[in-house]
Short mmCIF file of C-alpha atoms and ligand atoms in Angstrom, two decimals:
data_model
loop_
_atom_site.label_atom_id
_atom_site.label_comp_id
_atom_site.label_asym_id
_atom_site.label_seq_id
_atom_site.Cartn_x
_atom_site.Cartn_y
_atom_site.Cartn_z
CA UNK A 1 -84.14 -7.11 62.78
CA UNK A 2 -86.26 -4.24 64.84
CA UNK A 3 -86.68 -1.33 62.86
CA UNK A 4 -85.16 1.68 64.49
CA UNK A 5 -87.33 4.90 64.34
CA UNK A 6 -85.65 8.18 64.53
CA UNK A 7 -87.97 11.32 64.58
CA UNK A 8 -86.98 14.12 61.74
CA UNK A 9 -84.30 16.71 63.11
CA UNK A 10 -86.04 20.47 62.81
CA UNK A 11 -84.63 23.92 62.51
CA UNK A 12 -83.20 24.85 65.80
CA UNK A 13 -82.00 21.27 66.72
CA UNK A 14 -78.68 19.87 67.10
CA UNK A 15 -77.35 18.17 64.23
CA UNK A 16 -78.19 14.28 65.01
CA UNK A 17 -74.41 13.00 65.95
CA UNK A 18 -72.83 9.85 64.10
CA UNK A 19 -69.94 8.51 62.89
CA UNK A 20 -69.08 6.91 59.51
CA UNK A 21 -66.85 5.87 56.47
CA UNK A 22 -66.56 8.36 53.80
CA UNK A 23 -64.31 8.80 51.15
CA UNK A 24 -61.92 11.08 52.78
CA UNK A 25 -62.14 8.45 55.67
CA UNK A 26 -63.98 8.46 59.09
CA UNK A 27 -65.45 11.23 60.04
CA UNK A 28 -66.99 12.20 63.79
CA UNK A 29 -70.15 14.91 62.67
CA UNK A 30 -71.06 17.12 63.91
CA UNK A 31 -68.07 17.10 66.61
CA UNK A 32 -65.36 17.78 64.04
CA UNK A 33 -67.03 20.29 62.15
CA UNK A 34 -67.51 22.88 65.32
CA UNK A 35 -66.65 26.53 64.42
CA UNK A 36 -67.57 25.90 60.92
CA UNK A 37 -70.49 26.19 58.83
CA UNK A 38 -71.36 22.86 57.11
CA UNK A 39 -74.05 21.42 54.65
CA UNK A 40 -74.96 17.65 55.10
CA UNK A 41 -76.76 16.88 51.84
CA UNK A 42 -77.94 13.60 50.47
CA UNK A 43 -78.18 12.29 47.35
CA UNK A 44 -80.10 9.22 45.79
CA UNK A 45 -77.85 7.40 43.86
CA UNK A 46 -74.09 7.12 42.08
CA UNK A 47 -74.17 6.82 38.98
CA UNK A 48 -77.35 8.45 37.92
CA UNK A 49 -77.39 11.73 36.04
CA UNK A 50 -79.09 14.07 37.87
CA UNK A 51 -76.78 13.72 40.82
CA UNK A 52 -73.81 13.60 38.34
CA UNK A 53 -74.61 17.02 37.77
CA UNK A 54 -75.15 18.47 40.78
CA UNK A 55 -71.92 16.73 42.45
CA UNK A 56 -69.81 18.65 39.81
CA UNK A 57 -71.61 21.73 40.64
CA UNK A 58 -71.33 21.42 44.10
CA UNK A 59 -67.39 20.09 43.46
CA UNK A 60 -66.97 23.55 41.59
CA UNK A 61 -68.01 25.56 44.03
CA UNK A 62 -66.56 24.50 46.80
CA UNK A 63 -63.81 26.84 47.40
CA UNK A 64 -66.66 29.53 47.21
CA UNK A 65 -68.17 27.54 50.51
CA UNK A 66 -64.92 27.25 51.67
CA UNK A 67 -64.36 31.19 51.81
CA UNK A 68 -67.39 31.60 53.47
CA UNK A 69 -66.46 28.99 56.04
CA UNK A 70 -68.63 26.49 54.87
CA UNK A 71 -67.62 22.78 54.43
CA UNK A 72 -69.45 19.88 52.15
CA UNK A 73 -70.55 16.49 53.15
CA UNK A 74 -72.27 14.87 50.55
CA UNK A 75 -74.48 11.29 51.86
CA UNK A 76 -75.71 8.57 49.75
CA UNK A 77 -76.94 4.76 50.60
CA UNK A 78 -74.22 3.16 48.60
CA UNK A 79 -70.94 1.70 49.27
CA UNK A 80 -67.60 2.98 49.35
CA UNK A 81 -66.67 1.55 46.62
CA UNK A 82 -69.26 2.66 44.45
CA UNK A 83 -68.74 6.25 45.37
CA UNK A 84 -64.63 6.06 44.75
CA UNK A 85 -65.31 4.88 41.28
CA UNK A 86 -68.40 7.37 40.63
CA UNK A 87 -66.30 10.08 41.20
CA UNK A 88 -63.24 8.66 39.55
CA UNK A 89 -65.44 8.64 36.20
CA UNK A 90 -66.83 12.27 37.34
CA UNK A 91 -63.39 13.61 37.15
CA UNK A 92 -61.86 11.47 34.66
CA UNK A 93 -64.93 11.29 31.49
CA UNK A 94 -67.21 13.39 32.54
CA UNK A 95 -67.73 17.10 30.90
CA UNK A 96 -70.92 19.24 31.22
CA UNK A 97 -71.66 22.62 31.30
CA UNK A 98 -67.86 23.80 30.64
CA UNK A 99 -66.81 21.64 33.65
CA UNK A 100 -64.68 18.81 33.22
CA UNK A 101 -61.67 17.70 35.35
CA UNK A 102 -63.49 18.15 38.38
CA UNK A 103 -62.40 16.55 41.45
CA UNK A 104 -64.79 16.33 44.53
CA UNK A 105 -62.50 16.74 47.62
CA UNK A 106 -65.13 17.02 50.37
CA UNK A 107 -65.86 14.03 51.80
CA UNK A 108 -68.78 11.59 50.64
CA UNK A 109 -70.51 9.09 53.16
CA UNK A 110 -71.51 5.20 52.57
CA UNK A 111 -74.61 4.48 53.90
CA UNK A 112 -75.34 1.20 53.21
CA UNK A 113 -77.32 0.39 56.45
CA UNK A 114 -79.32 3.71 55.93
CA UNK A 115 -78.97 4.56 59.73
CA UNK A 116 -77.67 7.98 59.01
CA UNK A 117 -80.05 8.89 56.42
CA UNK A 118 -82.85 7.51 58.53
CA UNK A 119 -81.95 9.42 61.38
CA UNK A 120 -81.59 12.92 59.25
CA UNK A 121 -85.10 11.94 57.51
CA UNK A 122 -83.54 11.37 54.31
CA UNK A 123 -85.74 8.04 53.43
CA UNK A 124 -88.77 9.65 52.40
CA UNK A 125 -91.00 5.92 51.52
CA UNK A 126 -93.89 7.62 49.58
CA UNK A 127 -90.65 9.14 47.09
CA UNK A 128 -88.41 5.79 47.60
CA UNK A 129 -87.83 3.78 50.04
CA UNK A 130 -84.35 2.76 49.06
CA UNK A 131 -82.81 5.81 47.94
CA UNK A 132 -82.24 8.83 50.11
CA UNK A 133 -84.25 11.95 48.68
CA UNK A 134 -82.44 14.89 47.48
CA UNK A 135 -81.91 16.26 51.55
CA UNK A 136 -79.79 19.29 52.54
CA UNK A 137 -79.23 20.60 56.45
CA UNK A 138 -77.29 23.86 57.01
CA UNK A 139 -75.42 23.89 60.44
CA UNK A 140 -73.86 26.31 62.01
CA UNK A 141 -70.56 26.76 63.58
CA UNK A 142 -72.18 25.42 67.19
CA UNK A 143 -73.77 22.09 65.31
CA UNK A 144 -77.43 23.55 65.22
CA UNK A 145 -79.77 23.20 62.29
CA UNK A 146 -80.36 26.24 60.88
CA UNK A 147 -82.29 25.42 56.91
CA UNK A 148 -83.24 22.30 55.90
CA UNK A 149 -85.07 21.82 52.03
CA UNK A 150 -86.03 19.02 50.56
CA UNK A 151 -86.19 18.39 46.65
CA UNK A 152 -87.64 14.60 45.10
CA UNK A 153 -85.44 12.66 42.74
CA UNK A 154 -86.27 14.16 39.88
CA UNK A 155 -85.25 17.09 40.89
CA UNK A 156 -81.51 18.43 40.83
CA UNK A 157 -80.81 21.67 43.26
CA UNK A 158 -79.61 25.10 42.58
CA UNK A 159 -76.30 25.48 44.14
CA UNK A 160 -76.49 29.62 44.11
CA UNK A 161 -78.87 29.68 46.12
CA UNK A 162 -77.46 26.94 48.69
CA UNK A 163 -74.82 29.74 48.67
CA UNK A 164 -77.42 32.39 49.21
CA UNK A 165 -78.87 30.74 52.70
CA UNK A 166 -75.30 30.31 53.99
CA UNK A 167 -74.62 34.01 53.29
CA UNK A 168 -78.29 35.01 54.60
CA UNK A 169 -77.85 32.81 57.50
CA UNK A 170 -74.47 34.48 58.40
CA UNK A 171 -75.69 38.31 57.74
CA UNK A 172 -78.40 37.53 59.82
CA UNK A 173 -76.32 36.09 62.74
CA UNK A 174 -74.04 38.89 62.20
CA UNK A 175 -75.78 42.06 61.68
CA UNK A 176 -79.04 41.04 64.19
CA UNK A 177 -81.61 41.71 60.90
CA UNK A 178 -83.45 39.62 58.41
CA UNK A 179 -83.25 39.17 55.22
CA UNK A 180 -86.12 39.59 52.71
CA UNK A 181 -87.96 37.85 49.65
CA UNK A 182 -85.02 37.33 47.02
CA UNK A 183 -81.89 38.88 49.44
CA UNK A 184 -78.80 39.33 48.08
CA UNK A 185 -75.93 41.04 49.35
CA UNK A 186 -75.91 44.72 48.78
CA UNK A 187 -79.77 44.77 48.95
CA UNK A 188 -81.89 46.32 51.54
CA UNK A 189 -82.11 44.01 54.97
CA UNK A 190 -85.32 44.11 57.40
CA UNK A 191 -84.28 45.52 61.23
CA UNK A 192 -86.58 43.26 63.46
CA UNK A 193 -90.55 44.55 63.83
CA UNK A 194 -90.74 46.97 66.91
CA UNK A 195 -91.95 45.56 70.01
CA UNK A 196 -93.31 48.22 71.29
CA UNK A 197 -95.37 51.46 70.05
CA UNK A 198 -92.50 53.68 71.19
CA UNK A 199 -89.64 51.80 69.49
CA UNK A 200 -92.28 52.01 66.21
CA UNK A 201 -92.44 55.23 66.60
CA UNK A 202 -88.58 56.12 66.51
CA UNK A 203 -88.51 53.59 64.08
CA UNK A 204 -90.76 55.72 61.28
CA UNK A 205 -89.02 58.54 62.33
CA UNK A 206 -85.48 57.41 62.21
CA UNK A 207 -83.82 58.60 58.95
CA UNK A 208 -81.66 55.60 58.33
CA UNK A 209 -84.45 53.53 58.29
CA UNK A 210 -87.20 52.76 55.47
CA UNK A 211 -90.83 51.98 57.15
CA UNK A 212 -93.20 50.79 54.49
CA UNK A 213 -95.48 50.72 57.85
CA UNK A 214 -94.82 50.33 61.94
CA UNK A 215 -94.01 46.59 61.71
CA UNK A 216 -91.78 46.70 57.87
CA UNK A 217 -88.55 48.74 58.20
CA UNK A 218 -85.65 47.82 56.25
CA UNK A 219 -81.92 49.75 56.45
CA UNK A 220 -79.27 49.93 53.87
CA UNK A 221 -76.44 46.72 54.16
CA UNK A 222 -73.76 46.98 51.48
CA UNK A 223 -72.23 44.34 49.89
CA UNK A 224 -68.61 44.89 51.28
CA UNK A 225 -70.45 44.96 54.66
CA UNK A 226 -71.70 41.80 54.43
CA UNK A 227 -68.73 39.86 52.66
CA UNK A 228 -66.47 41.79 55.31
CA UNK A 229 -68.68 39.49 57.63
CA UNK A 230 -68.96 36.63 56.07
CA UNK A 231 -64.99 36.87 55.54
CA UNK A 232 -64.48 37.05 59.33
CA UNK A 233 -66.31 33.67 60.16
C1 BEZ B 1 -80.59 11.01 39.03
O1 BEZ B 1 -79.75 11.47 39.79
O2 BEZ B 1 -80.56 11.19 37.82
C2 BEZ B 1 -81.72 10.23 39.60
C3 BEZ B 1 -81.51 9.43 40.72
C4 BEZ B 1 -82.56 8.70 41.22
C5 BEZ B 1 -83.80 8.75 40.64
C6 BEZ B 1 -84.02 9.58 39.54
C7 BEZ B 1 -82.96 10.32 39.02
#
């Protein structure tokens, strides 16, 4: 058969659109996710440990997401039925890191013909070329791209700070600033470099403002600001 190239989705594109079997049945993405916040993240394998423990993570947090308007679709290249009973043993045997119990309820896809990972540049050949690298996008309510990252097999994600780019992205959007090295809520958020001499000016004179120098100015955010935002979504 013809190998199908797809080029790799960048931040700032529409989410690539497909449909497929998961185990909380078909789903339509990004068309039924519009108005949320949603993270498409990929996976290499059931039944290998490394993913075991991030799925559980991930499973435990997900009313955190959820709060924050933020849904979870987890992708790997195997079957259906591989995935129902990987997460049957998850939730059934499986205890780690004072977690046991845990139930993923978000929905996970098969991807047995690889077309979805293949078009979200998942298959990474020089890592595997049957597995799907460790992939995750971050789209927003409209069905853009806003993060992707990238981790290799070995390598299992920290779930905080997948929490910490949804956040950032949504202060951001919401209070027109950016968000610097190490953000967290309640810390001090940059207001966008002056474009002009003059607005630089009333910039290093304005009192609410800090100006390390013309183009660095950060202002206070407080935390209840920005989870009264991120509440609202
Ligand atoms: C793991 O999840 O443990 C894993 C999966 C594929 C390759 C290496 C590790």
């Amino acid at each position: 058969m013809e190998e199908q190239s797809f080029a790799m989705p960048r931040i700032g594109d529409p989410a690539p659109a497909f449909k497929a079997v998961t185990t909380q049945g078909e789903i339509n993405f990004p068309e039924q996710y519009a108005g949320s916040w949603v993270i498409l993240f990929s996976h290499p394998a059931d039944f290998t440990p490394v993913c075991t423990s991030e799925f559980m993570t991930f499973a435990s947090m997900e009313g955190q997401f959820a709060q924050a308007n933020c849904q979870l679709v987890g992708l790997s290249v195997d079957g259906l039925y591989s995935h129902i009973a990987w997460l049957r043993t998850i939730k059934e045997k499986i205890q780690y890191k004072g977690m046991k119990d845990v139930e993923v309820r978000f929905p996970l896809i098969e991807d047995i013909t690889m077309e979805v990972a293949k078009k979200y540049g998942m298959i990474q050949p020089g890592e595997s070329s049957t597995k799907a690298v460790r992939a995750v996008f971050v789209i927003d309510p409209k069905g853009i791209i806003r993060t992707i990252l990238y981790y290799p097999l070995s390598m299992g994600r920290n779930f905080d700070e997948l929490y910490r780019v949804v956040i950032a992205l949504q202060t951001a959007d919401a209070f027109d600033i950016a968000t610097p090295a190490d953000w967290r809520p309640g810390d001090d958020v940059i207001v966008p470099t002056a474009g002009s001499c003059g607005v630089a000016k009333e910039r290093m004179e304005n009192q609410d403002l800090t100006c390390h120098d013309w183009f660095f100015c950060t202002k206070k955010l407080t935390k209840e600001q920005v989870l009264d935002a991120v509440l609202k979504q």
